[in-house]
Coordinates of N, CA and C in Angstrom, one line a residue:
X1 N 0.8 -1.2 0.0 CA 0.0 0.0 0.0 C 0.9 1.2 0.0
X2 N 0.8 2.1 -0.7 CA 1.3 3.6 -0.7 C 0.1 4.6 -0.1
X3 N 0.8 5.4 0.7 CA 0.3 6.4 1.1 C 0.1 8.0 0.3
X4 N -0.7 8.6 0.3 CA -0.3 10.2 -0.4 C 1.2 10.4 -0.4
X5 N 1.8 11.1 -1.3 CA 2.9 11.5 -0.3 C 4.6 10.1 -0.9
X6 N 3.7 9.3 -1.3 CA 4.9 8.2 -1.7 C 5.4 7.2 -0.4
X7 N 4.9 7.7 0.7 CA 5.3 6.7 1.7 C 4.8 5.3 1.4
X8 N 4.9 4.2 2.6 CA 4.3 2.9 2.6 C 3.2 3.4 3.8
X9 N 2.3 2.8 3.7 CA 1.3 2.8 4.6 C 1.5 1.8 6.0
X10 N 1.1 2.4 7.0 CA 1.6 1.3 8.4 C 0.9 -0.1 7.7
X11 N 1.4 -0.7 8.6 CA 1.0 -2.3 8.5 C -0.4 -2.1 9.2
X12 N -0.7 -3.2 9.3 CA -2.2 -3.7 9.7 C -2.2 -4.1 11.2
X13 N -3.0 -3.5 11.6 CA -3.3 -3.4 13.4 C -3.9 -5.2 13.7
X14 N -3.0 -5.9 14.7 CA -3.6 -7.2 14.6 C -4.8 -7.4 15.8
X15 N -5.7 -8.4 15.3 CA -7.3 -7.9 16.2 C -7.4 -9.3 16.6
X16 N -8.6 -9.4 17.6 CA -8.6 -10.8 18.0 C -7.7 -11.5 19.5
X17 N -7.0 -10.2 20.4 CA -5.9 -10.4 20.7 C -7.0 -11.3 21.8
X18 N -6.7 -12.3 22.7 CA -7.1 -13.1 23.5 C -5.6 -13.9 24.1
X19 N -6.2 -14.1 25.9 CA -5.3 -14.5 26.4 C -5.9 -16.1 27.2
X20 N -5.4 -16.9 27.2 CA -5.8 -17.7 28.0 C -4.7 -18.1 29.6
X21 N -5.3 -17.9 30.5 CA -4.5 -18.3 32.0 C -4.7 -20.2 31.8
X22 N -3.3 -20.7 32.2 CA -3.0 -21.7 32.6 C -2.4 -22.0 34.1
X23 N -1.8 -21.2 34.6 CA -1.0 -21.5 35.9 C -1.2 -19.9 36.2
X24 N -0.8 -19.7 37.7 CA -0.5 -18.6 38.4 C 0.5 -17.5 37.5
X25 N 1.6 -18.2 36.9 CA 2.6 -17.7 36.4 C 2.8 -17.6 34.8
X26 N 1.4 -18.3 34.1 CA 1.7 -18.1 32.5 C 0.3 -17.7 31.9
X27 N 0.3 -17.2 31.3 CA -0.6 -17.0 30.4 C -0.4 -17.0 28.5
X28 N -1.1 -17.9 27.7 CA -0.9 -17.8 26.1 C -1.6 -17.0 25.4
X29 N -1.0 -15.8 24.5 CA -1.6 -15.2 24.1 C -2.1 -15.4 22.3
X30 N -3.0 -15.4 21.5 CA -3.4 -15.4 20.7 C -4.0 -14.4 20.1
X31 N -3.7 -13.9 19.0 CA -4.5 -13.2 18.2 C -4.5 -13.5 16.1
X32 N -5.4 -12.9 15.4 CA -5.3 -13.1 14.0 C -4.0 -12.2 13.7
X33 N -3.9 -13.7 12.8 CA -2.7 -13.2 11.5 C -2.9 -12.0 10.7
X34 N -1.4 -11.5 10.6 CA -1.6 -10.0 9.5 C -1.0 -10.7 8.3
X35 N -1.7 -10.8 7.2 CA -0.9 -11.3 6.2 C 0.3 -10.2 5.7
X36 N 1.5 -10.8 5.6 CA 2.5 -9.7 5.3 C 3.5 -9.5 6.2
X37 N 2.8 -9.6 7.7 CA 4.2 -9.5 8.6 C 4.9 -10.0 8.5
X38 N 6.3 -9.5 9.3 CA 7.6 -9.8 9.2 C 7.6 -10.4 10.4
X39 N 7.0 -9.9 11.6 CA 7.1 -10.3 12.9 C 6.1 -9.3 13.5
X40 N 5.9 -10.1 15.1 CA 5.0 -9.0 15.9 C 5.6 -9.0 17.1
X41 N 5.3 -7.6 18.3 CA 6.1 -6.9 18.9 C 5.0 -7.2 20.5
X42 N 5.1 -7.5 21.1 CA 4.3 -8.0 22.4 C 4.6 -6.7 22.9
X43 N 3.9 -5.9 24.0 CA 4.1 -5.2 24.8 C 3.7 -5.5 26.5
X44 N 3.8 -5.5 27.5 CA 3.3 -6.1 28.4 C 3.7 -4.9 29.7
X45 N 2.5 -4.9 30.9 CA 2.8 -4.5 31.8 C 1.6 -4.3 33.2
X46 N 1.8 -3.5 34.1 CA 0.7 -3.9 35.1 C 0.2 -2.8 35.3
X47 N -1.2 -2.5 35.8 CA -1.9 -1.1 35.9 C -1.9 -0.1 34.5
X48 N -1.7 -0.5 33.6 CA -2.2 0.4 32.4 C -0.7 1.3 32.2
X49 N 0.8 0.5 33.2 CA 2.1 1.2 32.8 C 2.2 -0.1 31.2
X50 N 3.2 0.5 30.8 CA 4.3 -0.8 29.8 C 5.4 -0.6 30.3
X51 N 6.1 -1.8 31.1 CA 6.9 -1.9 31.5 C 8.3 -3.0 30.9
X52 N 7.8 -3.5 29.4 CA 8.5 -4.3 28.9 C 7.7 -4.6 27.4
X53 N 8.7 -5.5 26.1 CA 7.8 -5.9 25.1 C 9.1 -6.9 24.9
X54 N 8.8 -7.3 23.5 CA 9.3 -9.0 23.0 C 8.8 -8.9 21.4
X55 N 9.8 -9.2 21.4 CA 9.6 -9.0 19.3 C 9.6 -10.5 19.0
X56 N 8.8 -10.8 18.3 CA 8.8 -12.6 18.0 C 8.7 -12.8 16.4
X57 N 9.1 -14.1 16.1 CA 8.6 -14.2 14.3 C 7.3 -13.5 13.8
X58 N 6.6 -14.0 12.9 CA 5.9 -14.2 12.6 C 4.4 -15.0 12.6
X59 N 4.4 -15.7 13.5 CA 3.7 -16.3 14.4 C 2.9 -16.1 15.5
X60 N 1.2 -16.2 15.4 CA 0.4 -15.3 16.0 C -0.1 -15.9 17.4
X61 N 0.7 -16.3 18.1 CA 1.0 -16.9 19.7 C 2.2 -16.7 20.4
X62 N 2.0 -16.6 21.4 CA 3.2 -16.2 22.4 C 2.2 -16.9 24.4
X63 N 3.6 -17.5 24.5 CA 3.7 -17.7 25.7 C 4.3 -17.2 26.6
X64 N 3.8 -16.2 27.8 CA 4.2 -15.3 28.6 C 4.1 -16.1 29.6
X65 N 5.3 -16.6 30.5 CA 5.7 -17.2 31.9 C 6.4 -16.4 33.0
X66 N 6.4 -16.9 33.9 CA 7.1 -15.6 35.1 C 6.3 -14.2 35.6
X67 N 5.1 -14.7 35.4 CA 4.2 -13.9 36.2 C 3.8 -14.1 37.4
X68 N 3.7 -12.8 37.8 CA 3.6 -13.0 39.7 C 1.8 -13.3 39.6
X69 N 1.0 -13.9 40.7 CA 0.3 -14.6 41.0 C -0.2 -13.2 41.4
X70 N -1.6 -13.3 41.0 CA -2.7 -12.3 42.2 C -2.3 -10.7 41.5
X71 N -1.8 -10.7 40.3 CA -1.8 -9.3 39.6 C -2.3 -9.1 38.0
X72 N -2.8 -7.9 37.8 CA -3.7 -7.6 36.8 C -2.4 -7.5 35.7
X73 N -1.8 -7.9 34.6 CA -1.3 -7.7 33.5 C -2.4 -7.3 32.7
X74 N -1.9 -6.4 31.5 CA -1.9 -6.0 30.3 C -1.0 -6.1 29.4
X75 N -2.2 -6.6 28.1 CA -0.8 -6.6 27.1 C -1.6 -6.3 25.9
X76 N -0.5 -6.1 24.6 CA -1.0 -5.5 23.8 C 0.0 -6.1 22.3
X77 N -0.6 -5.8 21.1 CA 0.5 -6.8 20.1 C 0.2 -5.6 19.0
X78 N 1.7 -5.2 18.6 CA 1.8 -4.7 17.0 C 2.1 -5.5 15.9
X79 N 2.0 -5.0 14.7 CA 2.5 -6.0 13.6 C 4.1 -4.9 13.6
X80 N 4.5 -6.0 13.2 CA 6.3 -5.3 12.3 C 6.0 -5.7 10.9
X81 N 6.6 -4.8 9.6 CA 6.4 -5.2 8.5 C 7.2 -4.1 7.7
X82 N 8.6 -4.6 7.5 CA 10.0 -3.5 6.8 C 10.4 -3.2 8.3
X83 N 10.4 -2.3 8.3 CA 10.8 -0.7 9.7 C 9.4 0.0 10.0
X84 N 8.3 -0.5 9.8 CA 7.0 -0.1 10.1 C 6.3 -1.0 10.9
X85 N 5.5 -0.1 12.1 CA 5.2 -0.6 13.4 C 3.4 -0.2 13.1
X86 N 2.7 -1.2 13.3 CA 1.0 -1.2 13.5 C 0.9 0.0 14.6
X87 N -0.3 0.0 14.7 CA -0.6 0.7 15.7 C -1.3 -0.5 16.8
X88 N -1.7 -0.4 18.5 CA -1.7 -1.3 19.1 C -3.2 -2.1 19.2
X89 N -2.9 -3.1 19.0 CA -4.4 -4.3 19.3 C -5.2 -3.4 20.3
X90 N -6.0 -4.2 20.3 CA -7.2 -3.2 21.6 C -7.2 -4.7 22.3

């Protein structure tokens, strides 16, 4: 996609993001595929801060372990695609 202007247009915002809890300390996250990525970029943190993220293939699951027990995480997934960053999952 081109933009006015001659740019590339951002990548595609990835939707669907869902998490499933297994243990105190993990959670798997899942969301739809962007066709075209290069990779996607995890963001993660507690109370509405981002305190950390994780760049991964292309592959629309991720397993987050080493979580403390009895606290609210947030997380959130971009697409990567060139040097261009989605804007964040809801």
């Amino acid at each position: 996609m081109w933009r006015r202007g001659g740019g590339s247009a951002a990548p595609e915002t990835p939707t669907n993001l869902a998490a499933t809890v297994y243990d105190d300390d993990r959670i798997d996250l899942t969301w739809d595929a962007v066709t075209g990525a290069d990779s996607y970029k995890i963001y993660y943190g507690t109370d509405g801060v981002t305190f950390g993220s994780s760049t991964i293939s292309a592959t629309n699951s991720k397993s987050v372990t080493g979580l403390d027990a009895n606290t609210k995480y947030y997380f959130y997934v971009t697409t990567i695609e060139s040097s261009s960053e989605s804007t964040a999952s809801s």
